[in-house]
GROMACS .gro file of C-alpha atoms in nm:
model
  214
    1UNK     CA    1  -6.318   9.439 -12.612
    2UNK     CA    2  -6.478   9.192 -12.852
    3UNK     CA    3  -6.311   9.102 -13.182
    4UNK     CA    4  -6.398   8.887 -13.485
    5UNK     CA    5  -6.135   8.763 -13.733
    6UNK     CA    6  -6.186   8.710 -14.109
    7UNK     CA    7  -5.900   8.538 -14.293
    8UNK     CA    8  -5.782   8.575 -14.651
    9UNK     CA    9  -5.866   8.252 -14.834
   10UNK     CA   10  -5.792   8.199 -15.204
   11UNK     CA   11  -5.715   8.570 -15.250
   12UNK     CA   12  -6.045   8.679 -15.098
   13UNK     CA   13  -6.138   8.785 -14.747
   14UNK     CA   14  -6.409   8.577 -14.586
   15UNK     CA   15  -6.722   8.790 -14.627
   16UNK     CA   16  -6.966   8.557 -14.451
   17UNK     CA   17  -7.172   8.747 -14.192
   18UNK     CA   18  -7.161   8.570 -13.854
   19UNK     CA   19  -7.383   8.580 -13.547
   20UNK     CA   20  -7.098   8.736 -13.349
   21UNK     CA   21  -7.158   9.062 -13.537
   22UNK     CA   22  -7.524   9.091 -13.443
   23UNK     CA   23  -7.590   9.392 -13.225
   24UNK     CA   24  -7.260   9.550 -13.327
   25UNK     CA   25  -7.254   9.573 -13.707
   26UNK     CA   26  -7.537   9.550 -13.957
   27UNK     CA   27  -7.529   9.320 -14.258
   28UNK     CA   28  -7.535   9.615 -14.498
   29UNK     CA   29  -7.237   9.789 -14.336
   30UNK     CA   30  -7.044   9.462 -14.318
   31UNK     CA   31  -7.099   9.379 -14.685
   32UNK     CA   32  -7.014   9.734 -14.791
   33UNK     CA   33  -6.680   9.727 -14.606
   34UNK     CA   34  -6.577   9.383 -14.730
   35UNK     CA   35  -6.673   9.466 -15.087
   36UNK     CA   36  -6.416   9.747 -15.075
   37UNK     CA   37  -6.156   9.513 -14.927
   38UNK     CA   38  -6.210   9.236 -15.180
   39UNK     CA   39  -6.209   9.482 -15.470
   40UNK     CA   40  -5.869   9.599 -15.351
   41UNK     CA   41  -5.751   9.237 -15.335
   42UNK     CA   42  -5.862   9.182 -15.695
   43UNK     CA   43  -5.684   9.497 -15.808
   44UNK     CA   44  -5.364   9.433 -15.612
   45UNK     CA   45  -5.349   9.059 -15.537
   46UNK     CA   46  -5.094   8.931 -15.287
   47UNK     CA   47  -4.805   8.712 -15.400
   48UNK     CA   48  -4.855   8.340 -15.382
   49UNK     CA   49  -4.694   8.111 -15.131
   50UNK     CA   50  -4.320   8.161 -15.087
   51UNK     CA   51  -4.269   7.792 -15.151
   52UNK     CA   52  -4.404   7.840 -15.504
   53UNK     CA   53  -4.151   8.117 -15.565
   54UNK     CA   54  -3.867   7.902 -15.431
   55UNK     CA   55  -3.968   7.616 -15.661
   56UNK     CA   56  -3.986   7.860 -15.955
   57UNK     CA   57  -3.631   7.982 -15.884
   58UNK     CA   58  -3.506   7.623 -15.855
   59UNK     CA   59  -3.669   7.526 -16.187
   60UNK     CA   60  -3.512   7.829 -16.356
   61UNK     CA   61  -3.173   7.732 -16.218
   62UNK     CA   62  -3.207   7.378 -16.349
   63UNK     CA   63  -3.307   7.503 -16.694
   64UNK     CA   64  -3.009   7.739 -16.697
   65UNK     CA   65  -2.769   7.464 -16.592
   66UNK     CA   66  -2.900   7.219 -16.853
   67UNK     CA   67  -2.894   7.485 -17.125
   68UNK     CA   68  -2.540   7.580 -17.031
   69UNK     CA   69  -2.431   7.215 -17.038
   70UNK     CA   70  -2.587   7.154 -17.379
   71UNK     CA   71  -2.424   7.472 -17.509
   72UNK     CA   72  -2.085   7.354 -17.384
   73UNK     CA   73  -2.128   7.005 -17.536
   74UNK     CA   74  -2.212   7.138 -17.883
   75UNK     CA   75  -1.992   7.448 -17.900
   76UNK     CA   76  -1.728   7.382 -17.637
   77UNK     CA   77  -1.793   7.737 -17.515
   78UNK     CA   78  -1.649   7.750 -17.163
   79UNK     CA   79  -1.751   8.107 -17.082
   80UNK     CA   80  -2.096   7.981 -16.993
   81UNK     CA   81  -1.960   7.836 -16.671
   82UNK     CA   82  -1.849   8.184 -16.564
   83UNK     CA   83  -2.177   8.349 -16.669
   84UNK     CA   84  -2.400   8.089 -16.502
   85UNK     CA   85  -2.340   8.196 -16.135
   86UNK     CA   86  -2.409   8.562 -16.216
   87UNK     CA   87  -2.724   8.461 -16.402
   88UNK     CA   88  -2.846   8.256 -16.104
   89UNK     CA   89  -2.778   8.541 -15.860
   90UNK     CA   90  -2.946   8.796 -16.087
   91UNK     CA   91  -3.260   8.587 -16.133
   92UNK     CA   92  -3.282   8.526 -15.758
   93UNK     CA   93  -3.263   8.898 -15.688
   94UNK     CA   94  -3.530   8.965 -15.951
   95UNK     CA   95  -3.763   8.706 -15.797
   96UNK     CA   96  -3.711   8.851 -15.448
   97UNK     CA   97  -3.767   9.207 -15.573
   98UNK     CA   98  -4.085   9.111 -15.759
   99UNK     CA   99  -4.224   8.926 -15.459
  100UNK     CA  100  -4.155   9.224 -15.234
  101UNK     CA  101  -4.320   9.470 -15.473
  102UNK     CA  102  -4.637   9.259 -15.496
  103UNK     CA  103  -4.648   9.212 -15.119
  104UNK     CA  104  -4.602   9.581 -15.034
  105UNK     CA  105  -4.853   9.691 -15.296
  106UNK     CA  106  -5.113   9.453 -15.155
  107UNK     CA  107  -5.049   9.541 -14.790
  108UNK     CA  108  -5.052   9.917 -14.848
  109UNK     CA  109  -5.377   9.899 -15.045
  110UNK     CA  110  -5.553   9.702 -14.769
  111UNK     CA  111  -5.418   9.936 -14.501
  112UNK     CA  112  -5.551  10.232 -14.699
  113UNK     CA  113  -5.898  10.074 -14.719
  114UNK     CA  114  -5.894  10.000 -14.345
  115UNK     CA  115  -5.805  10.361 -14.269
  116UNK     CA  116  -6.091  10.483 -14.488
  117UNK     CA  117  -6.338  10.253 -14.313
  118UNK     CA  118  -6.209  10.345 -13.966
  119UNK     CA  119  -6.254  10.715 -14.043
  120UNK     CA  120  -6.629  10.661 -14.008
  121UNK     CA  121  -6.657  10.342 -13.802
  122UNK     CA  122  -6.435  10.457 -13.513
  123UNK     CA  123  -6.710  10.702 -13.418
  124UNK     CA  124  -6.931  10.402 -13.342
  125UNK     CA  125  -6.662  10.216 -13.151
  126UNK     CA  126  -6.576   9.981 -13.442
  127UNK     CA  127  -6.217   9.937 -13.561
  128UNK     CA  128  -6.079   9.739 -13.858
  129UNK     CA  129  -5.726   9.597 -13.823
  130UNK     CA  130  -5.517   9.432 -14.091
  131UNK     CA  131  -5.297   9.156 -13.948
  132UNK     CA  132  -5.022   8.942 -14.091
  133UNK     CA  133  -4.936   8.614 -13.919
  134UNK     CA  134  -5.128   8.735 -13.612
  135UNK     CA  135  -4.948   9.073 -13.584
  136UNK     CA  136  -5.096   9.414 -13.657
  137UNK     CA  137  -4.950   9.565 -13.975
  138UNK     CA  138  -5.052   9.919 -13.881
  139UNK     CA  139  -4.829   9.908 -13.572
  140UNK     CA  140  -4.479  10.006 -13.686
  141UNK     CA  141  -4.322   9.876 -13.365
  142UNK     CA  142  -4.417   9.520 -13.466
  143UNK     CA  143  -4.273   9.531 -13.817
  144UNK     CA  144  -3.936   9.389 -13.705
  145UNK     CA  145  -4.114   9.110 -13.518
  146UNK     CA  146  -4.318   9.026 -13.829
  147UNK     CA  147  -4.012   9.014 -14.055
  148UNK     CA  148  -3.813   8.799 -13.813
  149UNK     CA  149  -4.098   8.549 -13.772
  150UNK     CA  150  -4.192   8.535 -14.139
  151UNK     CA  151  -4.253   8.183 -14.264
  152UNK     CA  152  -4.308   8.027 -14.604
  153UNK     CA  153  -4.685   8.060 -14.566
  154UNK     CA  154  -4.820   8.407 -14.489
  155UNK     CA  155  -5.162   8.435 -14.324
  156UNK     CA  156  -5.349   8.763 -14.372
  157UNK     CA  157  -5.670   8.849 -14.190
  158UNK     CA  158  -5.903   9.137 -14.107
  159UNK     CA  159  -5.978   9.182 -13.737
  160UNK     CA  160  -6.293   9.376 -13.646
  161UNK     CA  161  -6.284   9.511 -13.291
  162UNK     CA  162  -6.581   9.641 -13.094
  163UNK     CA  163  -6.528   9.878 -12.802
  164UNK     CA  164  -6.750   9.776 -12.511
  165UNK     CA  165  -6.711  10.121 -12.355
  166UNK     CA  166  -6.891  10.275 -12.650
  167UNK     CA  167  -7.174  10.022 -12.621
  168UNK     CA  168  -7.208  10.097 -12.250
  169UNK     CA  169  -7.209  10.471 -12.318
  170UNK     CA  170  -7.467  10.442 -12.592
  171UNK     CA  171  -7.692  10.226 -12.373
  172UNK     CA  172  -7.675  10.485 -12.095
  173UNK     CA  173  -7.752  10.760 -12.342
  174UNK     CA  174  -8.063  10.591 -12.475
  175UNK     CA  175  -8.168  10.462 -12.132
  176UNK     CA  176  -8.092  10.772 -11.931
  177UNK     CA  177  -8.396  10.734 -11.710
  178UNK     CA  178  -8.483  10.400 -11.555
  179UNK     CA  179  -8.819  10.255 -11.638
  180UNK     CA  180  -8.929  10.279 -11.275
  181UNK     CA  181  -8.934  10.659 -11.292
  182UNK     CA  182  -9.177  10.666 -11.581
  183UNK     CA  183  -9.549  10.697 -11.510
  184UNK     CA  184  -9.799  10.566 -11.760
  185UNK     CA  185 -10.062  10.826 -11.839
  186UNK     CA  186 -10.356  10.731 -12.059
  187UNK     CA  187 -10.414  10.950 -12.361
  188UNK     CA  188 -10.788  10.945 -12.321
  189UNK     CA  189 -10.944  10.937 -11.977
  190UNK     CA  190 -11.251  10.718 -11.948
  191UNK     CA  191 -11.556  10.928 -11.865
  192UNK     CA  192 -11.891  10.774 -11.812
  193UNK     CA  193 -12.151  10.906 -12.057
  194UNK     CA  194 -12.429  10.887 -11.795
  195UNK     CA  195 -12.293  11.002 -11.461
  196UNK     CA  196 -12.487  10.918 -11.152
  197UNK     CA  197 -12.707  11.182 -10.996
  198UNK     CA  198 -12.513  11.186 -10.672
  199UNK     CA  199 -12.185  11.262 -10.850
  200UNK     CA  200 -12.352  11.544 -11.046
  201UNK     CA  201 -12.504  11.695 -10.733
  202UNK     CA  202 -12.175  11.681 -10.537
  203UNK     CA  203 -11.990  11.847 -10.820
  204UNK     CA  204 -12.251  12.115 -10.855
  205UNK     CA  205 -12.250  12.190 -10.486
  206UNK     CA  206 -11.873  12.218 -10.488
  207UNK     CA  207 -11.884  12.464 -10.776
  208UNK     CA  208 -12.147  12.680 -10.606
  209UNK     CA  209 -11.953  12.694 -10.283
  210UNK     CA  210 -11.638  12.779 -10.469
  211UNK     CA  211 -11.814  13.071 -10.645
  212UNK     CA  212 -11.965  13.206 -10.320
  213UNK     CA  213 -11.624  13.190 -10.153
  214UNK     CA  214 -11.476  13.407 -10.429
   0.00000   0.00000   0.00000
C-alpha cells in the first residue's frame, strides 16, 4: 500500500501536488479535497504551540503577583496573598480548558471532512487519514497512546493511502484479454480495380460449377 503525507504548516495543509500522486489521483480531485480541508482549518484553527500557552500562563502569573504586591504596599491589604493562589489555579484551568476546546473542535472538523471525502474515494481505493504526531486519530485504540506521548509541539498531517489491490483489479478489468489474442482486421479490404483476366476466369468457372452442382 502506497501512502503520501501532507503536513500542517502555518495553519494550512500542504496542498502542493506531487509526482507521487500521478496515476492515482488527479490534480482536480486533489485540489478539491484539500480546499475543503483548508477551509475547515480557517474556520476552526488549531491552538498554537503549547509552549506559547505555557508562557502566557507564566506572564499572567507574574502580572498577578506584581499587582498583588503593589496593592499590599499601598493599601496593606493582606487578603490578596490568600486570593492569589486561587486566582493562579483558576487561570491555569481556564487556559487548559480553552486549549482543549480549540484542539477538539479542530480535530473533529478535520475528521468529519476526511469521512466525507472517504465516502466517495474509498470506492476507488483511496483513503484519507488524519494523523497527530504520527498516530491515526480515527483509531480510538490509539487515543491513549497519543495522549501519553503528547509533547509541547503537535504535528498534524493528512495521509493519503492508495490500495494496490484496487489498482491491480482495475488493470485486470480493463485488460481482461491479452493483446496476443486480438487479431487486427482492416476496415476496408484492398481490392484491385482492374483484376487480371486469369483471376476473373477462375472465379467465373468456380461459380458455374457451383451452380451446376446445386
